[in-house]
PDB file of C-alpha atoms and ligand atoms in Angstrom:
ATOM      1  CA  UNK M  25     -45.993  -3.212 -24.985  1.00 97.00           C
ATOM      2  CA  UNK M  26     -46.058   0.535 -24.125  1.00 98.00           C
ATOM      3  CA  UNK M  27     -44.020   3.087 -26.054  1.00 98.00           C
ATOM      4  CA  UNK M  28     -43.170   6.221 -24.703  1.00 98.00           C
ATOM      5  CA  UNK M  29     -42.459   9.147 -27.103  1.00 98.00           C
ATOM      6  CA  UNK M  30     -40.586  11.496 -25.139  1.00 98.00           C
ATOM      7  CA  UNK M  31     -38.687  10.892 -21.979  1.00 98.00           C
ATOM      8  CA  UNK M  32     -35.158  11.756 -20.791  1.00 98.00           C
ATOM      9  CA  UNK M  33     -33.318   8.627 -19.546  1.00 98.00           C
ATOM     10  CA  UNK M  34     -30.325  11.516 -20.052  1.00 98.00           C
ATOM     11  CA  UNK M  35     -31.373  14.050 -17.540  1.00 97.00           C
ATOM     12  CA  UNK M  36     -28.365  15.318 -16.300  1.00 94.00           C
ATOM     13  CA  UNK M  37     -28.837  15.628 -12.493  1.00 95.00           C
ATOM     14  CA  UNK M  38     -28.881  11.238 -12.350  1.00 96.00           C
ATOM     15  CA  UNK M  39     -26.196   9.301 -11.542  1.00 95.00           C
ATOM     16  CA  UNK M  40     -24.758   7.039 -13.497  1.00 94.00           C
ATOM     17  CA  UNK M  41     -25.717   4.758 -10.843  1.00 96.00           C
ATOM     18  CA  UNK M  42     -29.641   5.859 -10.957  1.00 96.00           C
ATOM     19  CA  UNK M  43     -29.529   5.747 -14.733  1.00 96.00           C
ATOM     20  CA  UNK M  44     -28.702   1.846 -14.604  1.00 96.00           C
ATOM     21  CA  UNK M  45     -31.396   1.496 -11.704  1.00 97.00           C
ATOM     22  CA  UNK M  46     -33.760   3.629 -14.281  1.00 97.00           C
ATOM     23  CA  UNK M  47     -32.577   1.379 -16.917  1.00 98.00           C
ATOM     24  CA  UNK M  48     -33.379  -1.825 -14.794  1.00 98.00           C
ATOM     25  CA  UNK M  49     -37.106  -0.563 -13.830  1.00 98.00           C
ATOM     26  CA  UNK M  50     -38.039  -0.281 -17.649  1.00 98.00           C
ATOM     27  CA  UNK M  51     -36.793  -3.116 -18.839  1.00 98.00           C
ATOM     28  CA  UNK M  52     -38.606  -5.312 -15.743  1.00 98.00           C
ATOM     29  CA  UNK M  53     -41.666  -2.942 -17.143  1.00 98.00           C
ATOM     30  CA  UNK M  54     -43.977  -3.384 -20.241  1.00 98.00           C
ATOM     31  CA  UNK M  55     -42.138  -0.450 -21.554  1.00 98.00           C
ATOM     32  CA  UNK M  56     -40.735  -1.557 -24.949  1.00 98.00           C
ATOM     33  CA  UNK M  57     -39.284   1.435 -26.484  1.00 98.00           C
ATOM     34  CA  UNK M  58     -38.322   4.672 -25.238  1.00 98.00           C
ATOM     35  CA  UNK M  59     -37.411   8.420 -27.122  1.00 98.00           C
ATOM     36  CA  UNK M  60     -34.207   9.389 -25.332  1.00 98.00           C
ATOM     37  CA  UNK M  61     -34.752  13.632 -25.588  1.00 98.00           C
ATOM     38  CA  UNK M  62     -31.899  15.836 -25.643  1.00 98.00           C
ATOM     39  CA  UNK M  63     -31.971  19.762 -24.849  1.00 97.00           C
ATOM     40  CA  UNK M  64     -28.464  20.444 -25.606  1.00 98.00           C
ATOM     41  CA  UNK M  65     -25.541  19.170 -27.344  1.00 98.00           C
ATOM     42  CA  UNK M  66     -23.934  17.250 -24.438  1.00 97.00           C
ATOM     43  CA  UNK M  67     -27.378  16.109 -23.553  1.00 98.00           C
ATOM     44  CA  UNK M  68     -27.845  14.568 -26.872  1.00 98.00           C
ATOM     45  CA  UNK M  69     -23.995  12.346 -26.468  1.00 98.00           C
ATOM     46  CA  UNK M  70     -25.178  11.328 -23.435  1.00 97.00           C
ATOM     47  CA  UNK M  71     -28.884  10.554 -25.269  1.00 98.00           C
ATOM     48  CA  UNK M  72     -27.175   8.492 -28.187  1.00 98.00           C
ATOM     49  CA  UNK M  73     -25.153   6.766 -25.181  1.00 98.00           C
ATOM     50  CA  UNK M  74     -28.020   5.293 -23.855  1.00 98.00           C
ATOM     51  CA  UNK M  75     -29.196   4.323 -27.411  1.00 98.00           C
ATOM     52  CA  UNK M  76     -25.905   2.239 -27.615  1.00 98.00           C
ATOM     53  CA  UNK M  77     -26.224   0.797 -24.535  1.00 97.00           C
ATOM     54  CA  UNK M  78     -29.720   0.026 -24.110  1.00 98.00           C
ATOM     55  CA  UNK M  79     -32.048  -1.988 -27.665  1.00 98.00           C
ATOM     56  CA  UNK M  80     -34.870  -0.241 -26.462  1.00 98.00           C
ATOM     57  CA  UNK M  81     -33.718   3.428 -26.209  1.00 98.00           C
ATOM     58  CA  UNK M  82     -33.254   5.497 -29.357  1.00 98.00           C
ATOM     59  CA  UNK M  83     -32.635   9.209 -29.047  1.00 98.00           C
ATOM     60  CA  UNK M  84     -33.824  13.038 -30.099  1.00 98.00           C
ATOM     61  CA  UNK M  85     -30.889  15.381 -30.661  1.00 98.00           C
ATOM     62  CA  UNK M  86     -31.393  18.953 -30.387  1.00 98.00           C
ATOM     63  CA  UNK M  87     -31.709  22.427 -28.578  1.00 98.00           C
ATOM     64  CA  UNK M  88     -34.373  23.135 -26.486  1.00 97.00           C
ATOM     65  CA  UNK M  89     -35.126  26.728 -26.028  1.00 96.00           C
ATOM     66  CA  UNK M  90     -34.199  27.015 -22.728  1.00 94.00           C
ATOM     67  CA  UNK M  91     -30.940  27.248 -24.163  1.00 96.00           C
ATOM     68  CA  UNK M  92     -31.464  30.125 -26.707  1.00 95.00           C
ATOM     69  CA  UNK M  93     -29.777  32.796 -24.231  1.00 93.00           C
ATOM     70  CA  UNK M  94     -26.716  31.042 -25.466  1.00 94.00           C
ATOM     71  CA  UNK M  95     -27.216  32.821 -28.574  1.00 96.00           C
ATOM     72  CA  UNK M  96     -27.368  36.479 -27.334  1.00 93.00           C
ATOM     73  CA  UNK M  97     -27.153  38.937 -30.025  1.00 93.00           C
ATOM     74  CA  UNK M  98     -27.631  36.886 -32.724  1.00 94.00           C
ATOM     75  CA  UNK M  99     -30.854  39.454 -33.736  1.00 92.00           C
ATOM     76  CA  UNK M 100     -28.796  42.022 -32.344  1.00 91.00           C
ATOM     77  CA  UNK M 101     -28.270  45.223 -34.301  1.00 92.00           C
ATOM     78  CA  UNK M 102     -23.891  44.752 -32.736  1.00 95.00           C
ATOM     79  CA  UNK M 103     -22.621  43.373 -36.081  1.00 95.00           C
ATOM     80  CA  UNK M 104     -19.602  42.274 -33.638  1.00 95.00           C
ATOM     81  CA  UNK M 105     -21.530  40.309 -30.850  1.00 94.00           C
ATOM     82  CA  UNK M 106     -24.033  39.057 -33.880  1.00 95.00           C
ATOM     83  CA  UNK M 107     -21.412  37.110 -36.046  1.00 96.00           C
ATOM     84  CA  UNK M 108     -19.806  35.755 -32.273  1.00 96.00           C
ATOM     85  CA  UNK M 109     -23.536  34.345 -31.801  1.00 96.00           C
ATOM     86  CA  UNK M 110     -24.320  33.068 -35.146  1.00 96.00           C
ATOM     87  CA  UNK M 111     -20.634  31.103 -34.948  1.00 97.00           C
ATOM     88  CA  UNK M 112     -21.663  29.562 -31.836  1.00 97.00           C
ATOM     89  CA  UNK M 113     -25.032  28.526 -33.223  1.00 97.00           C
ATOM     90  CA  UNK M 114     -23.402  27.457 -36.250  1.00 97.00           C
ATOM     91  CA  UNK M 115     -21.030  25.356 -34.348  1.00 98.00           C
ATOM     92  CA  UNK M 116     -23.694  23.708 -32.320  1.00 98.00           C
ATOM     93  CA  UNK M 117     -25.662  22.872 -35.210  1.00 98.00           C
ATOM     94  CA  UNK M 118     -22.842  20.811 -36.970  1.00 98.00           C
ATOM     95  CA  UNK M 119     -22.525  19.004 -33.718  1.00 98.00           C
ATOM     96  CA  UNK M 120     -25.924  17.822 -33.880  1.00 98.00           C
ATOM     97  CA  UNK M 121     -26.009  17.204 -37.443  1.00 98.00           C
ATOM     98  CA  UNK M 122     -23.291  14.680 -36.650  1.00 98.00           C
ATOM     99  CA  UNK M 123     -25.124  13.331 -33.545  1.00 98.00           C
ATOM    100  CA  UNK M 124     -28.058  13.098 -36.078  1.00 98.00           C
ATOM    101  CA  UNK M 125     -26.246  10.071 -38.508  1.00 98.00           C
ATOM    102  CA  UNK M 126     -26.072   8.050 -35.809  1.00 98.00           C
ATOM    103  CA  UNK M 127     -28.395   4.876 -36.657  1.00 98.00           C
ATOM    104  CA  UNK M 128     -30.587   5.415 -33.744  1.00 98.00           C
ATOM    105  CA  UNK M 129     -30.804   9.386 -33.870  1.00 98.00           C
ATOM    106  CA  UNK M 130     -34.764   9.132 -34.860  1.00 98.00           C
ATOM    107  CA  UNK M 131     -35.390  12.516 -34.693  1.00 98.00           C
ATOM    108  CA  UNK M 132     -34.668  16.724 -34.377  1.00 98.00           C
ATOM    109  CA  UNK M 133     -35.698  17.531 -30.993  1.00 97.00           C
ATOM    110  CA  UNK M 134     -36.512  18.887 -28.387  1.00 97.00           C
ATOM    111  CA  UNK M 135     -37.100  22.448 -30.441  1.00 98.00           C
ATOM    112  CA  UNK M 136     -40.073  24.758 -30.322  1.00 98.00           C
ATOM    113  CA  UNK M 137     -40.563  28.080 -27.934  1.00 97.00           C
ATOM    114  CA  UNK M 138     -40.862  28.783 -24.733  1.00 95.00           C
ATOM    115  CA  UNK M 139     -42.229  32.019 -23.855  1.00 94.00           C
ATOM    116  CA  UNK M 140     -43.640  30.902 -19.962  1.00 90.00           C
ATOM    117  CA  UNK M 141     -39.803  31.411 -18.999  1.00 79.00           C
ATOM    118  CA  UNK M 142     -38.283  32.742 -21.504  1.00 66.00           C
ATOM    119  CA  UNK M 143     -39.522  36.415 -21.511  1.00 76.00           C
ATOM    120  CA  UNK M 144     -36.188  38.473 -22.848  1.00 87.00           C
ATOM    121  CA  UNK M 145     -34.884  35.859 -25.783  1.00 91.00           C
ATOM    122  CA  UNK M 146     -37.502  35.426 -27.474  1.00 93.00           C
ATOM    123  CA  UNK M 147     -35.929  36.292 -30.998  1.00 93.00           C
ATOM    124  CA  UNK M 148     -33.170  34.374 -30.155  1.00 95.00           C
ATOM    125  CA  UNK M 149     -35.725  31.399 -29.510  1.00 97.00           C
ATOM    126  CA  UNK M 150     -37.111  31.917 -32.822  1.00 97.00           C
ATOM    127  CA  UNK M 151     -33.766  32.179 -34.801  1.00 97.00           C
ATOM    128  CA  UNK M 152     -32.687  28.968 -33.175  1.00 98.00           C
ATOM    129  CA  UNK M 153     -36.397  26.958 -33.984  1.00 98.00           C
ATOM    130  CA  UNK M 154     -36.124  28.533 -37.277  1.00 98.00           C
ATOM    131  CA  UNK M 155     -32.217  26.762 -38.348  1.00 98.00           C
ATOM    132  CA  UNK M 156     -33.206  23.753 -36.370  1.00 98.00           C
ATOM    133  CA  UNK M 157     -36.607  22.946 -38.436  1.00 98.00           C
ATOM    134  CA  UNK M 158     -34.410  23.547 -41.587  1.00 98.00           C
ATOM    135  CA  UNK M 159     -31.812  21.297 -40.378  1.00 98.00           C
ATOM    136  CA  UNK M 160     -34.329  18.557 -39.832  1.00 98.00           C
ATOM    137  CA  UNK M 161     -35.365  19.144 -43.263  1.00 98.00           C
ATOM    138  CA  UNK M 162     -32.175  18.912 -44.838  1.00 98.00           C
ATOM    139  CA  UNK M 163     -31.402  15.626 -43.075  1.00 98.00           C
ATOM    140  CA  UNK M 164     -35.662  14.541 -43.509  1.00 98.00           C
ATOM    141  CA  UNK M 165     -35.870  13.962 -39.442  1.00 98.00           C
ATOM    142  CA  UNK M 166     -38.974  13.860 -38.251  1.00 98.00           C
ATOM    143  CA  UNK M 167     -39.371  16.808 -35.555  1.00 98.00           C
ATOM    144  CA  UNK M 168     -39.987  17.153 -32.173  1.00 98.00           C
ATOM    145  CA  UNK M 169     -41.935  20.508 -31.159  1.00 98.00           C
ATOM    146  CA  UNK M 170     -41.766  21.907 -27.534  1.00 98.00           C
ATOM    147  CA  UNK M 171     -43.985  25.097 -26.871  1.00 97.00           C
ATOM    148  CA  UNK M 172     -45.481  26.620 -24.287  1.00 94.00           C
ATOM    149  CA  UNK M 173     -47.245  30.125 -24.377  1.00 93.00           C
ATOM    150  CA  UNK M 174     -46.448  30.369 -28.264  1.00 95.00           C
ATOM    151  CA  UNK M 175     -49.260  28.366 -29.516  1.00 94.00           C
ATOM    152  CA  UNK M 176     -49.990  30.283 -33.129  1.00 95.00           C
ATOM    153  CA  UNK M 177     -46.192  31.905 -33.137  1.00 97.00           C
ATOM    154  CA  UNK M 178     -45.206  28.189 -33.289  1.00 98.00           C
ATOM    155  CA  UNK M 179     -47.928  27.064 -35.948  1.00 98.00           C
ATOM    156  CA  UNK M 180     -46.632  29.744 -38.124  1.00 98.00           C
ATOM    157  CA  UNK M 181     -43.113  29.479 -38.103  1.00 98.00           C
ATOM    158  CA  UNK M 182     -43.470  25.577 -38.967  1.00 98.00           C
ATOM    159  CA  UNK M 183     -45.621  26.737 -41.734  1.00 98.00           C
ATOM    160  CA  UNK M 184     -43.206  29.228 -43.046  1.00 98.00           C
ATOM    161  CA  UNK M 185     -40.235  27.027 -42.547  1.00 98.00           C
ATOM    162  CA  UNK M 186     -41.859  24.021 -44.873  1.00 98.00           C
ATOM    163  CA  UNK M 187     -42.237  21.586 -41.828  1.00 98.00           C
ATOM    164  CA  UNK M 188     -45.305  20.999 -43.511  1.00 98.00           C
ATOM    165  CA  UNK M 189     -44.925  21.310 -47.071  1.00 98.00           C
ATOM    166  CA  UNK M 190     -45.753  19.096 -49.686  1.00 98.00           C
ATOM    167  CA  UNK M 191     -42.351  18.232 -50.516  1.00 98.00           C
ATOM    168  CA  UNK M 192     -41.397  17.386 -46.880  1.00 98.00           C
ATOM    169  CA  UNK M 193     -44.761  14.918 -46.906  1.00 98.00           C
ATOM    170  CA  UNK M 194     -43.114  12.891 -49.691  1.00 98.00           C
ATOM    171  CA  UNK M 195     -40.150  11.798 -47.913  1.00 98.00           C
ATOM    172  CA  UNK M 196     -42.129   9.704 -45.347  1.00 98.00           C
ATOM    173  CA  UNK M 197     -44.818   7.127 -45.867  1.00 97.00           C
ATOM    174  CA  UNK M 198     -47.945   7.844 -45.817  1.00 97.00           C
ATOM    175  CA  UNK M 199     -50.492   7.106 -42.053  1.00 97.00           C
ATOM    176  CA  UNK M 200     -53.541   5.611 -41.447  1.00 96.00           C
ATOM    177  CA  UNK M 201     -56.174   7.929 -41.843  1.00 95.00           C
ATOM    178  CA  UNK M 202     -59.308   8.455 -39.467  1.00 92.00           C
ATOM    179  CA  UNK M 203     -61.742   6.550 -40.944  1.00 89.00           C
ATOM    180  CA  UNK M 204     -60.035   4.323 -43.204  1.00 93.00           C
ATOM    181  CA  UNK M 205     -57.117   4.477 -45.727  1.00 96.00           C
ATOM    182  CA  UNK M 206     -54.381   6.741 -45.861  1.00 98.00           C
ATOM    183  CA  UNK M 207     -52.825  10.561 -45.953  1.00 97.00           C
ATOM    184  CA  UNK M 208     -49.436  12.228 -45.681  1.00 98.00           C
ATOM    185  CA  UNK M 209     -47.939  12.665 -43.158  1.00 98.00           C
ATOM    186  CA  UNK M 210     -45.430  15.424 -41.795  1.00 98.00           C
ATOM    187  CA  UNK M 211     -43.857  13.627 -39.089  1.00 98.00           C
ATOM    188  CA  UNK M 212     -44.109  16.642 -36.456  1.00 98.00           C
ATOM    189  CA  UNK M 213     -44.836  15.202 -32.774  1.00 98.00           C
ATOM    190  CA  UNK M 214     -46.296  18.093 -30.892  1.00 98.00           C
ATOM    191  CA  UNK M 215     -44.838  17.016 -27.651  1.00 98.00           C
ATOM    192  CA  UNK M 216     -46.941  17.505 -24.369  1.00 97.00           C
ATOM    193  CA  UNK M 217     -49.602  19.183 -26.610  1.00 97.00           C
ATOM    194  CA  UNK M 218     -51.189  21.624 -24.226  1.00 95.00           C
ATOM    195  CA  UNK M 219     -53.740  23.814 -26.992  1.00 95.00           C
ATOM    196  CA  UNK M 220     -57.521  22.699 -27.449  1.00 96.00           C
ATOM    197  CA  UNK M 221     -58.701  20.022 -29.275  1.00 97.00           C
ATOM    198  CA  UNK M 222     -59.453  23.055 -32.077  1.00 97.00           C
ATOM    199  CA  UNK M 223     -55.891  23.555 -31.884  1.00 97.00           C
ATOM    200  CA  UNK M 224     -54.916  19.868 -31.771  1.00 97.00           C
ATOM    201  CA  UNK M 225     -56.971  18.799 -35.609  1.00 97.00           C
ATOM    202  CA  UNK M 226     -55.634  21.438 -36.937  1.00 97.00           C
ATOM    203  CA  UNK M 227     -52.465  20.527 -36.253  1.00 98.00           C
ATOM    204  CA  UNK M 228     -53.748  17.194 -37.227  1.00 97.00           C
ATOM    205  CA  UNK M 229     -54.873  17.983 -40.728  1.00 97.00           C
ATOM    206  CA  UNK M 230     -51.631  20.172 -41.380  1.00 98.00           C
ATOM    207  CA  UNK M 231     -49.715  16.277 -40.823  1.00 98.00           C
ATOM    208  CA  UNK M 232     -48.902  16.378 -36.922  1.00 98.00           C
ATOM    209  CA  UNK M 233     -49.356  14.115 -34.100  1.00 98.00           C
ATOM    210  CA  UNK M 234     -50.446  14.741 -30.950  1.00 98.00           C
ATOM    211  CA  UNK M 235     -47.782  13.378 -28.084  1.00 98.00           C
ATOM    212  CA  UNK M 236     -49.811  13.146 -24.369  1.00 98.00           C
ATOM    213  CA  UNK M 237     -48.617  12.361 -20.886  1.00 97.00           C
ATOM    214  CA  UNK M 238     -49.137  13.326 -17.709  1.00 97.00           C
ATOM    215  CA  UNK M 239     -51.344  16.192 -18.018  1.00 97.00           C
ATOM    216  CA  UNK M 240     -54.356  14.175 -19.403  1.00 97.00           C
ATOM    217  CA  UNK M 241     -54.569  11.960 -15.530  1.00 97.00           C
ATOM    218  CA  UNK M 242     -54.777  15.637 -14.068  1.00 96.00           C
ATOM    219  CA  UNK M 243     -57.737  17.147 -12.151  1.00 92.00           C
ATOM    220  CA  UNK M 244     -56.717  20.717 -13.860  1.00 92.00           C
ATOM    221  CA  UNK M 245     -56.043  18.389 -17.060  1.00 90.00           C
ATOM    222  CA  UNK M 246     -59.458  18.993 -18.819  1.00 94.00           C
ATOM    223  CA  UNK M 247     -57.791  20.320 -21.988  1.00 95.00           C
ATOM    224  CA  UNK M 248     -55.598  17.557 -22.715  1.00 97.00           C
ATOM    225  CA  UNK M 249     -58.462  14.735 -22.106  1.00 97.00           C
ATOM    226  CA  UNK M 250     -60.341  16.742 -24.214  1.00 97.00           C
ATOM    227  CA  UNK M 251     -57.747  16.724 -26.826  1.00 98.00           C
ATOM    228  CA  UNK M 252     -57.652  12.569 -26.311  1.00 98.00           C
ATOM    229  CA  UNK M 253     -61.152  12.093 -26.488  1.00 98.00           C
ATOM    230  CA  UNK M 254     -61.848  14.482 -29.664  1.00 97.00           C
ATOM    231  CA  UNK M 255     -58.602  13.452 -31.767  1.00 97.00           C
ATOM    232  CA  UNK M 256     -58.829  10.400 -33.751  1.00 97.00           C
ATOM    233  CA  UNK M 257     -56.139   7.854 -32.095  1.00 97.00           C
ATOM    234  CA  UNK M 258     -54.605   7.767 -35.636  1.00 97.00           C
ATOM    235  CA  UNK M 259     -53.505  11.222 -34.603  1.00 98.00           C
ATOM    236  CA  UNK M 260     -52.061  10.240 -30.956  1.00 98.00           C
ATOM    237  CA  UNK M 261     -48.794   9.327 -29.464  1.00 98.00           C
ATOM    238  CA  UNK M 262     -48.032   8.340 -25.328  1.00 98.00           C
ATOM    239  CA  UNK M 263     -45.339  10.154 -23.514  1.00 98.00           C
ATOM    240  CA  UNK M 264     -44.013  10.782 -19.938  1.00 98.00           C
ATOM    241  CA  UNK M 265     -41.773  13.666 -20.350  1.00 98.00           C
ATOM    242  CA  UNK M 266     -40.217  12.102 -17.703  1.00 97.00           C
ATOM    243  CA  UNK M 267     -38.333  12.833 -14.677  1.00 97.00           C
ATOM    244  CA  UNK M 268     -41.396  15.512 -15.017  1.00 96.00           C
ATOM    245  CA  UNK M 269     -44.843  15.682 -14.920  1.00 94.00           C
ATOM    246  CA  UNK M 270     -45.589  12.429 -13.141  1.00 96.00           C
ATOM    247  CA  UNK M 271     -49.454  11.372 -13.938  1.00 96.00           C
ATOM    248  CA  UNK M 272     -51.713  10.487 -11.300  1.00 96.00           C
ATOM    249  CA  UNK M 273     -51.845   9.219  -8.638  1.00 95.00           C
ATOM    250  CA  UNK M 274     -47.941   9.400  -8.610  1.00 95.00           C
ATOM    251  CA  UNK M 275     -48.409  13.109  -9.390  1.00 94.00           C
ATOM    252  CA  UNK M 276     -45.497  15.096  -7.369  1.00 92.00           C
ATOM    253  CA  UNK M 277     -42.881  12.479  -7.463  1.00 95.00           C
ATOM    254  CA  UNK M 278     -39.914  12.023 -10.226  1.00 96.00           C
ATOM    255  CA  UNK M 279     -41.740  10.588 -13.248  1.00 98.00           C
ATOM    256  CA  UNK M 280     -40.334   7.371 -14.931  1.00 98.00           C
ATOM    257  CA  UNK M 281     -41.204   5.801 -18.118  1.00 98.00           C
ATOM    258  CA  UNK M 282     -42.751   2.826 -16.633  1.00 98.00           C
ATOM    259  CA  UNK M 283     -45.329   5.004 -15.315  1.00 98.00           C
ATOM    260  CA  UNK M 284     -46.339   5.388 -18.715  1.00 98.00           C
ATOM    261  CA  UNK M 285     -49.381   2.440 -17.583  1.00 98.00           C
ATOM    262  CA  UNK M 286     -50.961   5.391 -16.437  1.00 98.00           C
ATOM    263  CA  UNK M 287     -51.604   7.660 -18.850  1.00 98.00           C
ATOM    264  CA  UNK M 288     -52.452   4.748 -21.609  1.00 98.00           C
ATOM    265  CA  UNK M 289     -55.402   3.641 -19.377  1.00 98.00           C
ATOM    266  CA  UNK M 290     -56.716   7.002 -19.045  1.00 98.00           C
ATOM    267  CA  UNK M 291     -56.618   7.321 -22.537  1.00 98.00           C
ATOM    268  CA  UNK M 292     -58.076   4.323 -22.818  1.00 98.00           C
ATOM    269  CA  UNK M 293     -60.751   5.479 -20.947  1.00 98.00           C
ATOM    270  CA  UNK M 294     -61.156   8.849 -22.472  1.00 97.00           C
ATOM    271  CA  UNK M 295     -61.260   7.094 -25.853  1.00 98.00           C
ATOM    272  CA  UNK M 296     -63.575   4.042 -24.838  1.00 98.00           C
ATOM    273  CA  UNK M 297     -61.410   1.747 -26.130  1.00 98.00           C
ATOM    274  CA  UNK M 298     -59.905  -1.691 -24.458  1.00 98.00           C
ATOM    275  CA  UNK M 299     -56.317  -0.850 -22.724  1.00 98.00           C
ATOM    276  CA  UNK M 300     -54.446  -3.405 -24.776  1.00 98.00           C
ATOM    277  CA  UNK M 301     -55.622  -2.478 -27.739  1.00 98.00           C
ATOM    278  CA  UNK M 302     -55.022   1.209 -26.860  1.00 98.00           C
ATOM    279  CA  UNK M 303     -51.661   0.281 -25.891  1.00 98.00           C
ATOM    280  CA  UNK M 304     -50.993  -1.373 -29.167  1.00 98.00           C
ATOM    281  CA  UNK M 305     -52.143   1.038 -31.382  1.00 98.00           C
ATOM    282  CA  UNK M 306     -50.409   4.089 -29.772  1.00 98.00           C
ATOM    283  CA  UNK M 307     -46.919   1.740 -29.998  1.00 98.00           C
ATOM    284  CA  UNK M 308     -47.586   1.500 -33.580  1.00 98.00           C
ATOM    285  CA  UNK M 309     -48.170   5.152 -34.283  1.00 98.00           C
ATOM    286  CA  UNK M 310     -45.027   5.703 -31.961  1.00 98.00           C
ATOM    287  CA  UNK M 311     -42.653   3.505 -33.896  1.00 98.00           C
ATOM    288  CA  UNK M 312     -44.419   4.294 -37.524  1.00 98.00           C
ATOM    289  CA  UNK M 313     -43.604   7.947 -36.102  1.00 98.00           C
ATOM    290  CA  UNK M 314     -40.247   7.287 -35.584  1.00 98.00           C
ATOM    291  CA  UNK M 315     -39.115   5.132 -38.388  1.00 98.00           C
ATOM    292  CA  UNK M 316     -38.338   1.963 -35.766  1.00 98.00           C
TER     293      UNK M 316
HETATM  294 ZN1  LIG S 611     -39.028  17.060 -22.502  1.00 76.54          ZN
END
């Protein structure tokens, strides 16, 4: 069974007819369970849709920040355009706390930074991480971390916002360690982890996992196998990220979860370790992860 930790069966440009097709491929597929990630409110209905229609789909609800523009002026110095903002946010929020009691809502996500496109929101980006990592802490989600260009930025606003305090370590059980026994563990998947293997155990150590996909079957992908063949596989999760980033040798084409095949043999590979057995322990972290 392969598990993959962060794909969007909900992307909005399918049909409902290609989502059924989509549907149909991964269950004929050794796919077994799927993250369903949202970027948006409506994105996370139609997430917790498929999680009602489908056993083996559960779903991420949150705002990606792609969306933070939304938000203008909520760092503003207009005290007028600020509370408009900070209503809006507000209101979205409540939406997804909702969205986030349903029984197969397994996590706050997709939320991080973005600073490759975004370029003039970036407080905005920040204000709307910052009340989404609290909201995952008042309702003890695990989280689901997007960022891209923000490397430390990111690191220290989880820090500051107690996604990896003590406190927040006690409401989940504890992992497998490296090497025998067990430690806490944060439940923060770094999703499409794209820093250095430095990066990646310190993450690591601070109670993160490490989510992989596409990238790590890449040519230009020597970072990311790095990060596979350094980390302990206690520390790893599988992912497609799909309709994006489609691994090799399907690279270029829409990316699907069963595709997933790929990128647990090259980690396999990178980790020198049998492909069923790689395949069963990275379903195990997946669904430990994710409470299934
Ligand atoms: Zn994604």
């Amino acid at each position: 069974m392969l598990f993959d930790a962060h794909t969007h069966l909900n992307f909005e440009k399918y049909t409902e007819e290609e989502r059924r097709g989509l549907a149909a491929e991964i269950e004929a597929s050794d796919v077994g369970c799927i993250i369903d990630v949202a970027d948006c409110v409506e994105a996370a209905k139609l997430a917790l849709k498929d999680a009602d229609d489908y056993p083996w789909c559960y779903a991420a609800v949150g705002i990606h920040p792609d969306h933070a523009r939304d938000y203008e002026g909520i760092c503003g110095d207009d005290p007028e355009k600020r509370r408009a903002a900070d209503a809006r946010l507000e209101a979205d929020l409540e939406e997804i706390r909702k969205l986030a009691a349903h029984p197969k809502a397994v996590a706050i996500g997709e939320i991080g930074l973005d600073y490759y496109y975004g370029t003039d929101d970036r407080d905005e980006q920040q204000e709307l991480f910052r009340r989404q990592i609290r909201l995952a802490n008042e309702l003890r989600m695990p989280i689901m971390i997007h960022t891209r260009d923000a490397h430390q930025l990111t690191m220290d606003i989880l820090k500051e916002e107690g996604a990896f305090s003590d406190e927040r370590k006690t409401w989940f059980p504890e992992r497998p360690a490296a090497g025998g026994g067990t430690e806490p563990d944060a439940r923060v998947q770094m999703h499409c982890f794209s820093g250095s293997p430095e990066l990646a155990l310190q993450y690591a150590k601070l109670g993160a996992t490490m989510s992989l996909g596409g990238p790590v079957t890449f040519k230009n992908g020597k970072k990311a196998a790095e990060v596979v063949r350094q980390l302990p596989i206690e520390y790893l999760m599988s992912e497609t990220d799909a309709p994006y980033m489609a691994p090799e040798p399907l690279r270029g084409r829409p990316n699907k979860p069963p595709y997933i095949e790929h990128i647990v043999r090259r980690m396999a590979l990178l980790k020198g370790m049998e492909y069923d057995e790689t395949a069963r322990v990275l379903t195990e972290n997946g669904k430990r992860f994710f409470g299934i």
